[in-house]
JSON list of C-alpha atoms in Angstrom, two decimals:
[
{"chain": "A", "resi": 3, "resn": "ILE", "atom": "CA", "xyz": [-66.76, -175.51, -112.47]},
{"chain": "A", "resi": 4, "resn": "LEU", "atom": "CA", "xyz": [-65.51, -176.53, -109.19]},
{"chain": "A", "resi": 5, "resn": "ARG", "atom": "CA", "xyz": [-63.86, -179.95, -110.52]},
{"chain": "A", "resi": 6, "resn": "ALA", "atom": "CA", "xyz": [-61.97, -177.99, -112.98]},
{"chain": "A", "resi": 7, "resn": "HIS", "atom": "CA", "xyz": [-60.91, -175.44, -110.47]},
{"chain": "A", "resi": 8, "resn": "LYS", "atom": "CA", "xyz": [-59.70, -178.75, -108.19]},
{"chain": "A", "resi": 9, "resn": "ARG", "atom": "CA", "xyz": [-58.06, -180.28, -110.90]},
{"chain": "A", "resi": 10, "resn": "HIS", "atom": "CA", "xyz": [-56.30, -176.87, -111.82]},
{"chain": "A", "resi": 11, "resn": "LYS", "atom": "CA", "xyz": [-55.06, -176.45, -108.01]},
{"chain": "A", "resi": 12, "resn": "GLN", "atom": "CA", "xyz": [-53.90, -179.95, -107.83]},
{"chain": "A", "resi": 13, "resn": "TRP", "atom": "CA", "xyz": [-51.89, -179.75, -111.24]},
{"chain": "A", "resi": 14, "resn": "TYR", "atom": "CA", "xyz": [-50.52, -176.43, -109.73]},
{"chain": "A", "resi": 15, "resn": "GLN", "atom": "CA", "xyz": [-49.27, -177.91, -106.39]},
{"chain": "A", "resi": 16, "resn": "ARG", "atom": "CA", "xyz": [-47.51, -181.05, -108.49]},
{"chain": "A", "resi": 17, "resn": "ARG", "atom": "CA", "xyz": [-46.10, -178.66, -110.56]},
{"chain": "A", "resi": 18, "resn": "VAL", "atom": "CA", "xyz": [-44.57, -176.16, -107.68]},
{"chain": "A", "resi": 19, "resn": "ARG", "atom": "CA", "xyz": [-43.02, -179.36, -105.86]},
{"chain": "A", "resi": 20, "resn": "ALA", "atom": "CA", "xyz": [-41.28, -180.53, -109.22]},
{"chain": "A", "resi": 21, "resn": "LEU", "atom": "CA", "xyz": [-39.46, -177.34, -109.03]},
{"chain": "A", "resi": 22, "resn": "SER", "atom": "CA", "xyz": [-37.66, -177.85, -105.77]},
{"chain": "A", "resi": 23, "resn": "ARG", "atom": "CA", "xyz": [-34.15, -176.55, -106.37]},
{"chain": "A", "resi": 24, "resn": "ASP", "atom": "CA", "xyz": [-33.59, -172.70, -106.51]},
{"chain": "A", "resi": 25, "resn": "LEU", "atom": "CA", "xyz": [-32.82, -171.62, -110.25]},
{"chain": "A", "resi": 26, "resn": "LEU", "atom": "CA", "xyz": [-31.37, -168.20, -109.25]},
{"chain": "A", "resi": 27, "resn": "HIS", "atom": "CA", "xyz": [-29.40, -169.21, -106.35]},
{"chain": "A", "resi": 28, "resn": "PRO", "atom": "CA", "xyz": [-27.49, -172.86, -107.27]},
{"chain": "A", "resi": 29, "resn": "SER", "atom": "CA", "xyz": [-25.10, -174.18, -104.98]},
{"chain": "A", "resi": 30, "resn": "VAL", "atom": "CA", "xyz": [-21.23, -174.03, -105.70]},
{"chain": "A", "resi": 31, "resn": "GLU", "atom": "CA", "xyz": [-21.21, -177.74, -106.56]},
{"chain": "A", "resi": 32, "resn": "GLU", "atom": "CA", "xyz": [-24.43, -177.76, -108.71]},
{"chain": "A", "resi": 33, "resn": "GLU", "atom": "CA", "xyz": [-22.90, -174.71, -110.62]},
{"chain": "A", "resi": 34, "resn": "LYS", "atom": "CA", "xyz": [-19.38, -176.26, -111.28]},
{"chain": "A", "resi": 35, "resn": "THR", "atom": "CA", "xyz": [-21.34, -179.09, -113.04]},
{"chain": "A", "resi": 36, "resn": "PHE", "atom": "CA", "xyz": [-22.87, -176.47, -115.84]},
{"chain": "A", "resi": 37, "resn": "HIS", "atom": "CA", "xyz": [-20.97, -175.77, -119.10]},
{"chain": "A", "resi": 38, "resn": "LYS", "atom": "CA", "xyz": [-18.85, -172.69, -118.85]},
{"chain": "A", "resi": 39, "resn": "LEU", "atom": "CA", "xyz": [-20.82, -170.98, -121.20]},
{"chain": "A", "resi": 40, "resn": "LYS", "atom": "CA", "xyz": [-24.46, -171.88, -118.97]},
{"chain": "A", "resi": 41, "resn": "ARG", "atom": "CA", "xyz": [-23.23, -170.82, -115.80]},
{"chain": "A", "resi": 42, "resn": "LEU", "atom": "CA", "xyz": [-24.84, -167.82, -114.12]},
{"chain": "A", "resi": 43, "resn": "VAL", "atom": "CA", "xyz": [-21.30, -166.10, -114.67]},
{"chain": "A", "resi": 44, "resn": "GLN", "atom": "CA", "xyz": [-19.34, -167.21, -117.41]},
{"chain": "A", "resi": 45, "resn": "ALA", "atom": "CA", "xyz": [-16.02, -168.32, -116.45]},
{"chain": "A", "resi": 46, "resn": "PRO", "atom": "CA", "xyz": [-13.36, -170.48, -118.27]},
{"chain": "A", "resi": 47, "resn": "ASP", "atom": "CA", "xyz": [-12.40, -173.60, -117.02]},
{"chain": "A", "resi": 48, "resn": "SER", "atom": "CA", "xyz": [-8.66, -173.17, -117.91]},
{"chain": "A", "resi": 49, "resn": "PHE", "atom": "CA", "xyz": [-5.89, -171.49, -115.66]},
{"chain": "A", "resi": 50, "resn": "PHE", "atom": "CA", "xyz": [-2.29, -171.01, -115.63]},
{"chain": "A", "resi": 51, "resn": "MET", "atom": "CA", "xyz": [-0.23, -172.42, -113.16]},
{"chain": "A", "resi": 52, "resn": "ASP", "atom": "CA", "xyz": [3.28, -172.55, -111.40]},
{"chain": "A", "resi": 53, "resn": "VAL", "atom": "CA", "xyz": [4.53, -176.08, -111.58]},
{"chain": "A", "resi": 54, "resn": "LYS", "atom": "CA", "xyz": [7.87, -176.69, -109.66]},
{"chain": "A", "resi": 55, "resn": "CYS", "atom": "CA", "xyz": [10.61, -178.96, -110.98]},
{"chain": "A", "resi": 56, "resn": "PRO", "atom": "CA", "xyz": [11.52, -182.14, -108.69]},
{"chain": "A", "resi": 57, "resn": "GLY", "atom": "CA", "xyz": [14.74, -181.94, -109.73]},
{"chain": "A", "resi": 58, "resn": "CYS", "atom": "CA", "xyz": [16.04, -178.57, -109.50]},
{"chain": "A", "resi": 59, "resn": "TYR", "atom": "CA", "xyz": [13.09, -176.57, -107.88]},
{"chain": "A", "resi": 60, "resn": "LYS", "atom": "CA", "xyz": [12.89, -174.13, -110.52]},
{"chain": "A", "resi": 61, "resn": "ILE", "atom": "CA", "xyz": [9.31, -172.78, -110.89]},
{"chain": "A", "resi": 62, "resn": "THR", "atom": "CA", "xyz": [7.82, -172.50, -114.42]},
{"chain": "A", "resi": 63, "resn": "THR", "atom": "CA", "xyz": [4.31, -171.23, -115.69]},
{"chain": "A", "resi": 64, "resn": "VAL", "atom": "CA", "xyz": [2.30, -173.53, -117.39]},
{"chain": "A", "resi": 65, "resn": "PHE", "atom": "CA", "xyz": [-1.31, -173.21, -119.26]},
{"chain": "A", "resi": 66, "resn": "SER", "atom": "CA", "xyz": [-3.68, -175.89, -117.65]},
{"chain": "A", "resi": 67, "resn": "HIS", "atom": "CA", "xyz": [-4.67, -177.30, -121.38]},
{"chain": "A", "resi": 68, "resn": "ALA", "atom": "CA", "xyz": [-1.26, -177.33, -122.48]},
{"chain": "A", "resi": 69, "resn": "GLN", "atom": "CA", "xyz": [-0.94, -178.81, -125.96]},
{"chain": "A", "resi": 70, "resn": "THR", "atom": "CA", "xyz": [2.87, -179.69, -126.07]},
{"chain": "A", "resi": 71, "resn": "VAL", "atom": "CA", "xyz": [5.34, -181.15, -123.72]},
{"chain": "A", "resi": 72, "resn": "VAL", "atom": "CA", "xyz": [6.31, -178.69, -121.07]},
{"chain": "A", "resi": 73, "resn": "LEU", "atom": "CA", "xyz": [10.11, -179.09, -120.33]},
{"chain": "A", "resi": 74, "resn": "CYS", "atom": "CA", "xyz": [12.03, -177.34, -117.36]},
{"chain": "A", "resi": 75, "resn": "SER", "atom": "CA", "xyz": [14.33, -174.65, -118.82]},
{"chain": "A", "resi": 76, "resn": "ALA", "atom": "CA", "xyz": [17.33, -175.47, -116.65]},
{"chain": "A", "resi": 77, "resn": "CYS", "atom": "CA", "xyz": [17.36, -179.32, -116.37]},
{"chain": "A", "resi": 78, "resn": "SER", "atom": "CA", "xyz": [14.77, -180.34, -119.28]},
{"chain": "A", "resi": 79, "resn": "THR", "atom": "CA", "xyz": [12.64, -182.54, -116.96]},
{"chain": "A", "resi": 80, "resn": "ILE", "atom": "CA", "xyz": [9.30, -183.42, -118.41]},
{"chain": "A", "resi": 81, "resn": "LEU", "atom": "CA", "xyz": [6.95, -181.31, -116.24]},
{"chain": "A", "resi": 82, "resn": "CYS", "atom": "CA", "xyz": [3.58, -182.03, -117.95]},
{"chain": "A", "resi": 83, "resn": "GLN", "atom": "CA", "xyz": [2.31, -183.85, -121.18]},
{"chain": "A", "resi": 84, "resn": "SER", "atom": "CA", "xyz": [-1.05, -183.23, -123.19]},
{"chain": "A", "resi": 85, "resn": "SER", "atom": "CA", "xyz": [-3.79, -185.51, -122.51]},
{"chain": "A", "resi": 86, "resn": "GLY", "atom": "CA", "xyz": [-6.20, -184.04, -125.02]},
{"chain": "A", "resi": 87, "resn": "GLY", "atom": "CA", "xyz": [-7.86, -182.11, -122.31]},
{"chain": "A", "resi": 88, "resn": "LYS", "atom": "CA", "xyz": [-6.06, -180.74, -119.41]},
{"chain": "A", "resi": 89, "resn": "ALA", "atom": "CA", "xyz": [-2.44, -181.30, -119.30]},
{"chain": "A", "resi": 90, "resn": "ARG", "atom": "CA", "xyz": [-1.25, -184.17, -117.27]},
{"chain": "A", "resi": 91, "resn": "ILE", "atom": "CA", "xyz": [1.41, -183.37, -114.51]},
{"chain": "A", "resi": 92, "resn": "THR", "atom": "CA", "xyz": [4.42, -185.54, -114.32]},
{"chain": "A", "resi": 93, "resn": "TYR", "atom": "CA", "xyz": [4.77, -187.46, -110.93]},
{"chain": "A", "resi": 94, "resn": "GLY", "atom": "CA", "xyz": [6.85, -185.61, -108.27]},
{"chain": "A", "resi": 95, "resn": "CYS", "atom": "CA", "xyz": [5.98, -182.13, -109.80]},
{"chain": "A", "resi": 96, "resn": "SER", "atom": "CA", "xyz": [3.98, -179.91, -107.48]},
{"chain": "A", "resi": 97, "resn": "PHE", "atom": "CA", "xyz": [1.72, -176.96, -108.84]},
{"chain": "A", "resi": 98, "resn": "ARG", "atom": "CA", "xyz": [-0.43, -174.33, -107.54]},
{"chain": "A", "resi": 99, "resn": "ARG", "atom": "CA", "xyz": [-2.85, -172.39, -109.63]},
{"chain": "A", "resi": 100, "resn": "LYS", "atom": "CA", "xyz": [-2.09, -168.50, -110.34]},
{"chain": "A", "resi": 101, "resn": "ASN", "atom": "CA", "xyz": [-4.59, -165.89, -109.77]}
]
């Protein structure tokens, strides 16, 4: 009986050592790697952003996962293009994430 108890104690100590990270309080970096539905608090990966045209400096609101080409309303410059996932912003355009 003592051998079985000793083996169980060794097994339990190995089991505790294997769980070296905190599952209830993951770090921010670790939380970003999870799927949007598997996070502790579900949140979408998409967002709206203000994109500034490099030619006329007019600001246009664009969805981060836009599926069509977005043009500037004033000078018809291409602001971003679809890339299958997130929209690819044209070189020279600056953007900021909206809250």
